[in-house]
mmCIF file of C-alpha atoms in Angstrom:
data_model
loop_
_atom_site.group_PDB
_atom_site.id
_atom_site.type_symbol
_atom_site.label_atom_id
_atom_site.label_comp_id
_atom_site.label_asym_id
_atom_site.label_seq_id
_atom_site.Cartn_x
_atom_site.Cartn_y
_atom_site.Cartn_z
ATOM 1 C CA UNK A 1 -41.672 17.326 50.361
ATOM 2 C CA UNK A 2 -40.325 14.389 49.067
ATOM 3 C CA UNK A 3 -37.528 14.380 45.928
ATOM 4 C CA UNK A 4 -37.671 11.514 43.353
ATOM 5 C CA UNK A 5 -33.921 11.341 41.907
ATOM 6 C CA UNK A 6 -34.598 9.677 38.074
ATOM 7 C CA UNK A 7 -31.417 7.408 37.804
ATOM 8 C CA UNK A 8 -31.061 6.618 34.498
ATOM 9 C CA UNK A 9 -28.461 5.528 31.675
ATOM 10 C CA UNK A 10 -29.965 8.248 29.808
ATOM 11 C CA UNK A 11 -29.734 10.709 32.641
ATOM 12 C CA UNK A 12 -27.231 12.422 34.780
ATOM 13 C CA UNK A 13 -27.773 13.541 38.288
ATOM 14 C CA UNK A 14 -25.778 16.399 39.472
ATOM 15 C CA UNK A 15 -25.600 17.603 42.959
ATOM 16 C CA UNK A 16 -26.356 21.528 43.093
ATOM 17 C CA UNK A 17 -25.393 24.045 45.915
ATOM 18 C CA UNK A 18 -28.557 23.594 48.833
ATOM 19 C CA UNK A 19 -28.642 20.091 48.172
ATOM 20 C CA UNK A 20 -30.631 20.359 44.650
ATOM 21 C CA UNK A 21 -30.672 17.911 42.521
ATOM 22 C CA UNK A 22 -30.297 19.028 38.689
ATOM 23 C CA UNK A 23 -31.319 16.818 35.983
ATOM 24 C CA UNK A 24 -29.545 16.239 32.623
ATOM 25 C CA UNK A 25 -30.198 14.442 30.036
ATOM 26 C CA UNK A 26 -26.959 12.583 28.585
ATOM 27 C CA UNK A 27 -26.410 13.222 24.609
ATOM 28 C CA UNK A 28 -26.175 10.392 22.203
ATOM 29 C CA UNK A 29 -23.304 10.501 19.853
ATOM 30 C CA UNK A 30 -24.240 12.674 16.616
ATOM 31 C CA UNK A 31 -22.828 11.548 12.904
ATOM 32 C CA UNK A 32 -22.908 15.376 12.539
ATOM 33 C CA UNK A 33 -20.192 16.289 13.959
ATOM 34 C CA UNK A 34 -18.309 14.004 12.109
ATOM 35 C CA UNK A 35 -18.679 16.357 8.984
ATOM 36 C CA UNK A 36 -18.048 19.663 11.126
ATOM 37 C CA UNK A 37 -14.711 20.476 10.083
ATOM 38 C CA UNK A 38 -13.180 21.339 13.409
ATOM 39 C CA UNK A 39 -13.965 17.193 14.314
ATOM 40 C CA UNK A 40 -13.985 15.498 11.029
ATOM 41 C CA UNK A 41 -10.322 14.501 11.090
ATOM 42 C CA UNK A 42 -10.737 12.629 14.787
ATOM 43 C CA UNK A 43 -13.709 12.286 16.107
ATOM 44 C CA UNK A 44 -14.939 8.883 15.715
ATOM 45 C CA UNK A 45 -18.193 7.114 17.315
ATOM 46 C CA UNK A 46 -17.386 4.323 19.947
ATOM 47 C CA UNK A 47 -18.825 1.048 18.043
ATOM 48 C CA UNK A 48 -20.676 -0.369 21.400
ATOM 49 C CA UNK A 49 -21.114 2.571 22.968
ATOM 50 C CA UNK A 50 -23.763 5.076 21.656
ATOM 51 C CA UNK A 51 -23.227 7.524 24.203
ATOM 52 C CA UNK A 52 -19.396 8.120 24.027
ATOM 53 C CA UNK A 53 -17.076 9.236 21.725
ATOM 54 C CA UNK A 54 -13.455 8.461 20.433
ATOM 55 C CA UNK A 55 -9.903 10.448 19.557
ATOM 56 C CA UNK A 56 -8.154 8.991 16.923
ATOM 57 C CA UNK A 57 -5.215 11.009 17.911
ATOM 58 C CA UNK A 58 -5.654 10.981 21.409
ATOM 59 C CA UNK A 59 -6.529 7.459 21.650
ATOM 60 C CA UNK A 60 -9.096 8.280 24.491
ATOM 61 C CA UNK A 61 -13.048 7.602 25.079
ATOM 62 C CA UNK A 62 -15.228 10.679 26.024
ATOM 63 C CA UNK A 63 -18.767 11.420 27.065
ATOM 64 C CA UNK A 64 -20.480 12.292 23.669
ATOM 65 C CA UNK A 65 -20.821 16.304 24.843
ATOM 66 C CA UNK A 66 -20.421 19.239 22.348
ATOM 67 C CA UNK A 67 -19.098 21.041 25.368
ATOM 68 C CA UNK A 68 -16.933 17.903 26.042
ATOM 69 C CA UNK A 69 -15.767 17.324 22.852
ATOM 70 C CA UNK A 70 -14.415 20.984 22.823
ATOM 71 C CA UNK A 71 -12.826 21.165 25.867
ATOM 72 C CA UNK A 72 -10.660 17.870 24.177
ATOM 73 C CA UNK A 73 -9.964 19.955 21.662
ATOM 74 C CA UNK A 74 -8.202 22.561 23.107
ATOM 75 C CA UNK A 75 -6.387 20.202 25.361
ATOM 76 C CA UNK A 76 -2.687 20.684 25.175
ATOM 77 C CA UNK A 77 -2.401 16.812 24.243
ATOM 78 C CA UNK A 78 -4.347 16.905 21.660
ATOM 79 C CA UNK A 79 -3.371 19.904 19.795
ATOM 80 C CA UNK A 80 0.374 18.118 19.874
ATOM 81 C CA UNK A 81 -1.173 14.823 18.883
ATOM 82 C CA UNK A 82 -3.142 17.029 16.203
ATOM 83 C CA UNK A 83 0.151 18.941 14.936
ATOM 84 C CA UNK A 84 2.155 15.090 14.992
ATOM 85 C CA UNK A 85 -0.702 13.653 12.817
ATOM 86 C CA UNK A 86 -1.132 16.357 10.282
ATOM 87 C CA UNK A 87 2.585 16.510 9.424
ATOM 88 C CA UNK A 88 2.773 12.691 8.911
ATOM 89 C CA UNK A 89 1.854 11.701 5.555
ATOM 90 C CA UNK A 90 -0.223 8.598 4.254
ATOM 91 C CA UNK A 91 1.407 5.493 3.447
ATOM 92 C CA UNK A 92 0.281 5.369 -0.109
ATOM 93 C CA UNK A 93 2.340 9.089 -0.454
ATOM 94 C CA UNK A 94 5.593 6.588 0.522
ATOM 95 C CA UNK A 95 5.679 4.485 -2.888
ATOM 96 C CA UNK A 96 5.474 5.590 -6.590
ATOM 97 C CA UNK A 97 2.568 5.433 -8.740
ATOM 98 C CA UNK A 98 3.542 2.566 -11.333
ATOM 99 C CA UNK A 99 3.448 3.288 -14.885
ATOM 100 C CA UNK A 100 1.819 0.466 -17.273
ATOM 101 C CA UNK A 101 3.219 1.829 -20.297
ATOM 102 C CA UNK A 102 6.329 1.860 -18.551
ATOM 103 C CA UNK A 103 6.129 -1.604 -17.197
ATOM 104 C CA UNK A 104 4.811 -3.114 -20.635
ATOM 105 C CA UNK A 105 8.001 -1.437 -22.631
ATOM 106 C CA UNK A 106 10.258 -3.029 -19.937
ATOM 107 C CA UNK A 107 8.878 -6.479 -20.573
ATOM 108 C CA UNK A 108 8.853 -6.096 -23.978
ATOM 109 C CA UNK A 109 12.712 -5.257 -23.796
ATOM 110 C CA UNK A 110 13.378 -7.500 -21.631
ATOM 111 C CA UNK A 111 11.805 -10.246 -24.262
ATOM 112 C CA UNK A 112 14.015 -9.183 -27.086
ATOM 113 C CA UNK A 113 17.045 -9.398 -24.810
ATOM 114 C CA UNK A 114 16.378 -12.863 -24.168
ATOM 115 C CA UNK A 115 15.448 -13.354 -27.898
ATOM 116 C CA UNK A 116 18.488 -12.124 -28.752
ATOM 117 C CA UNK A 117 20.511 -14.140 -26.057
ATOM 118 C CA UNK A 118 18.638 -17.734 -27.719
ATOM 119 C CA UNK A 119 19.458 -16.883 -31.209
ATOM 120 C CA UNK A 120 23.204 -16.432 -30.077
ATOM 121 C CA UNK A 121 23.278 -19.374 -28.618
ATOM 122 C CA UNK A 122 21.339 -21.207 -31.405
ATOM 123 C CA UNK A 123 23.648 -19.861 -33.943
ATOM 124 C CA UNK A 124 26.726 -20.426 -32.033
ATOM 125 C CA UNK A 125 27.422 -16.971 -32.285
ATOM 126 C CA UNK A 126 30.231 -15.564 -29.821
ATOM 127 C CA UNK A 127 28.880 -13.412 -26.858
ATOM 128 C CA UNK A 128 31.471 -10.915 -27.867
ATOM 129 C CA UNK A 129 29.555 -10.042 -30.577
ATOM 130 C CA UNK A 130 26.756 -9.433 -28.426
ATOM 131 C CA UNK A 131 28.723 -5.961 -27.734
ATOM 132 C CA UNK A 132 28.447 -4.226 -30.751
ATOM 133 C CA UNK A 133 24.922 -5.962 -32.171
ATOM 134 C CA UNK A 134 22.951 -4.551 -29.729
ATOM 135 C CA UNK A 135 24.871 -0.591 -30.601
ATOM 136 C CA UNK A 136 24.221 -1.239 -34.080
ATOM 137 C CA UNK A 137 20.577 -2.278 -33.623
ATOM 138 C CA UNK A 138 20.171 1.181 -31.456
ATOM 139 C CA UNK A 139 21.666 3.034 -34.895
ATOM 140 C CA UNK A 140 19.607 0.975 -37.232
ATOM 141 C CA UNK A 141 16.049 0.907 -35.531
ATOM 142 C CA UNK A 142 16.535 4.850 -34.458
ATOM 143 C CA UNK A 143 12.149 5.295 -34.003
ATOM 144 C CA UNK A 144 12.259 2.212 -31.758
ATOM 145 C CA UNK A 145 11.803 2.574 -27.673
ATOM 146 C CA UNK A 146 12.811 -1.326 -27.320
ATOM 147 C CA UNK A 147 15.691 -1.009 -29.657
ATOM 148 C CA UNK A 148 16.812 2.159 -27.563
ATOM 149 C CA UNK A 149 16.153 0.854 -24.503
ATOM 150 C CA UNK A 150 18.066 -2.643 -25.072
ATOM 151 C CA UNK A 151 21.202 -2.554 -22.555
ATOM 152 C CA UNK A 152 22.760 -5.872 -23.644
ATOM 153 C CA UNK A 153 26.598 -6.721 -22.820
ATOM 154 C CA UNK A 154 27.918 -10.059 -22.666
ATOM 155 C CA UNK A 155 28.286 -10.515 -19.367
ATOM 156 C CA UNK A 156 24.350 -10.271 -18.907
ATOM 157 C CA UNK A 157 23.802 -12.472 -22.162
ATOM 158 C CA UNK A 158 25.891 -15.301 -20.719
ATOM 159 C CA UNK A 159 23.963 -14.848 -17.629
ATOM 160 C CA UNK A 160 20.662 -15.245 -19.608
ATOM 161 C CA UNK A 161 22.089 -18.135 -21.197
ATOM 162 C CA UNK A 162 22.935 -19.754 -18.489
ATOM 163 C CA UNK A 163 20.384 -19.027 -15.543
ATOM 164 C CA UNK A 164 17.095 -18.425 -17.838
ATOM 165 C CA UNK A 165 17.451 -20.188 -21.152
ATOM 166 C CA UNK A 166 19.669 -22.503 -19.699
ATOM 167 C CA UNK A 167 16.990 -23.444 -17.226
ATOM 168 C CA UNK A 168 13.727 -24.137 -19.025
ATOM 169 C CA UNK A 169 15.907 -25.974 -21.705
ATOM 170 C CA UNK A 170 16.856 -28.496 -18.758
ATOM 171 C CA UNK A 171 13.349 -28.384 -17.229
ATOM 172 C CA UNK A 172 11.878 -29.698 -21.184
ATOM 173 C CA UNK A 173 15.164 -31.629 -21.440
ATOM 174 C CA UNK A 174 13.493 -33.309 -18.537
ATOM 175 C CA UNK A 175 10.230 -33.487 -19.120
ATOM 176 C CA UNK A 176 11.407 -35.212 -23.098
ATOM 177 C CA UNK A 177 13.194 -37.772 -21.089
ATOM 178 C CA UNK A 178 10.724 -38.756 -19.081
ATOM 179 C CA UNK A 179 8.771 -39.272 -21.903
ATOM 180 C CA UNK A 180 10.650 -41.649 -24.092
ATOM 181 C CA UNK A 181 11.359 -45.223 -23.109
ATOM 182 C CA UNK A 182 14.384 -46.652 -23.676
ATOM 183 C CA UNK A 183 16.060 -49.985 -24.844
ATOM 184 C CA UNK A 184 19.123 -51.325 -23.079
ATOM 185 C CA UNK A 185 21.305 -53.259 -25.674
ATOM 186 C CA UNK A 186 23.801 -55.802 -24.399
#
């Protein structure tokens, strides 16, 4: 009696005691077990590779089993690579939701500080001053959050003077000049 051994890519052939041959068909990857709840967390499909799957702990390629998949599981690797993973948190958990309101009353101070700082300047006032105006307009405008929030001394309006207004008065300074023509008398 002759045997016919059925070598396959969708078969297995395994060698039995007495020299039997036992048959097995190989299982394809199921998107099933990516929703059981033991394997949704890991268990990934390998993208060329129908009949394996993938650890995203463990980093490892497997034979798309059940039986396989759950003897990874209770691996001693990758229960320590499950414990690692679950205690890490996301990246997103790192940084701190930002606040529009927040942001838009910031930029809205910072605009009246540098109001403030041109009509100092324009005026000729002295920066001294700058000390008490902006504690009197915190006591005068009590319902407003940009007077409140105004932190003006005059060490950060010469600074805004200087480096901000200072600057795009140069750059249209510039611009003005390059504009006009002008006549050399001798």
């Amino acid at each position: 009696m002759t045997q016919v051994i059925v070598m396959s890519v969708l078969y297995d052939v395994f060698l039995v005691k007495r020299q039997k041959y036992c048959v097995t068909k190989k299982q394809k990857f199921r998107e099933d077990w990516m929703k059981m709840e033991c394997f949704k967390k890991w268990l990934n499909p390998v993208k060329n590779d129908v009949m394996k799957a993938y650890c995203s702990f463990c980093k490892v390629h497997m034979i798309s089993e059940l039986s396989t998949i759950k003897k990874h599981a209770n691996t001693s690797k990758h229960k320590g690579n499950f414990i690692s993973m679950s205690g890490s948190k996301s990246i997103t958990f790192s940084f701190p939701k930002i606040d529009e309101t927040a942001v838009k009353k910031n930029n809205a101070v910072k605009v009246a500080e540098i109001k403030l700082c041109g009509f100092l300047s324009e005026h000729k006032i002295s920066f001294l001053a700058v000390d008490h105006l902006s504690q009197l307009l915190k006591e005068c405008f009590v319902d407003s959050e940009i007077a409140k929030n105004i932190n003006l001394k005059r060490t950060k309006a010469t600074n805004i003077v200087k480096h901000v207004i200072g600057k795009c008065h140069k750059e249209e300074l510039i611009t003005l000049f390059k504009q006009q023509s002008f006549q050399h008398y001798y």
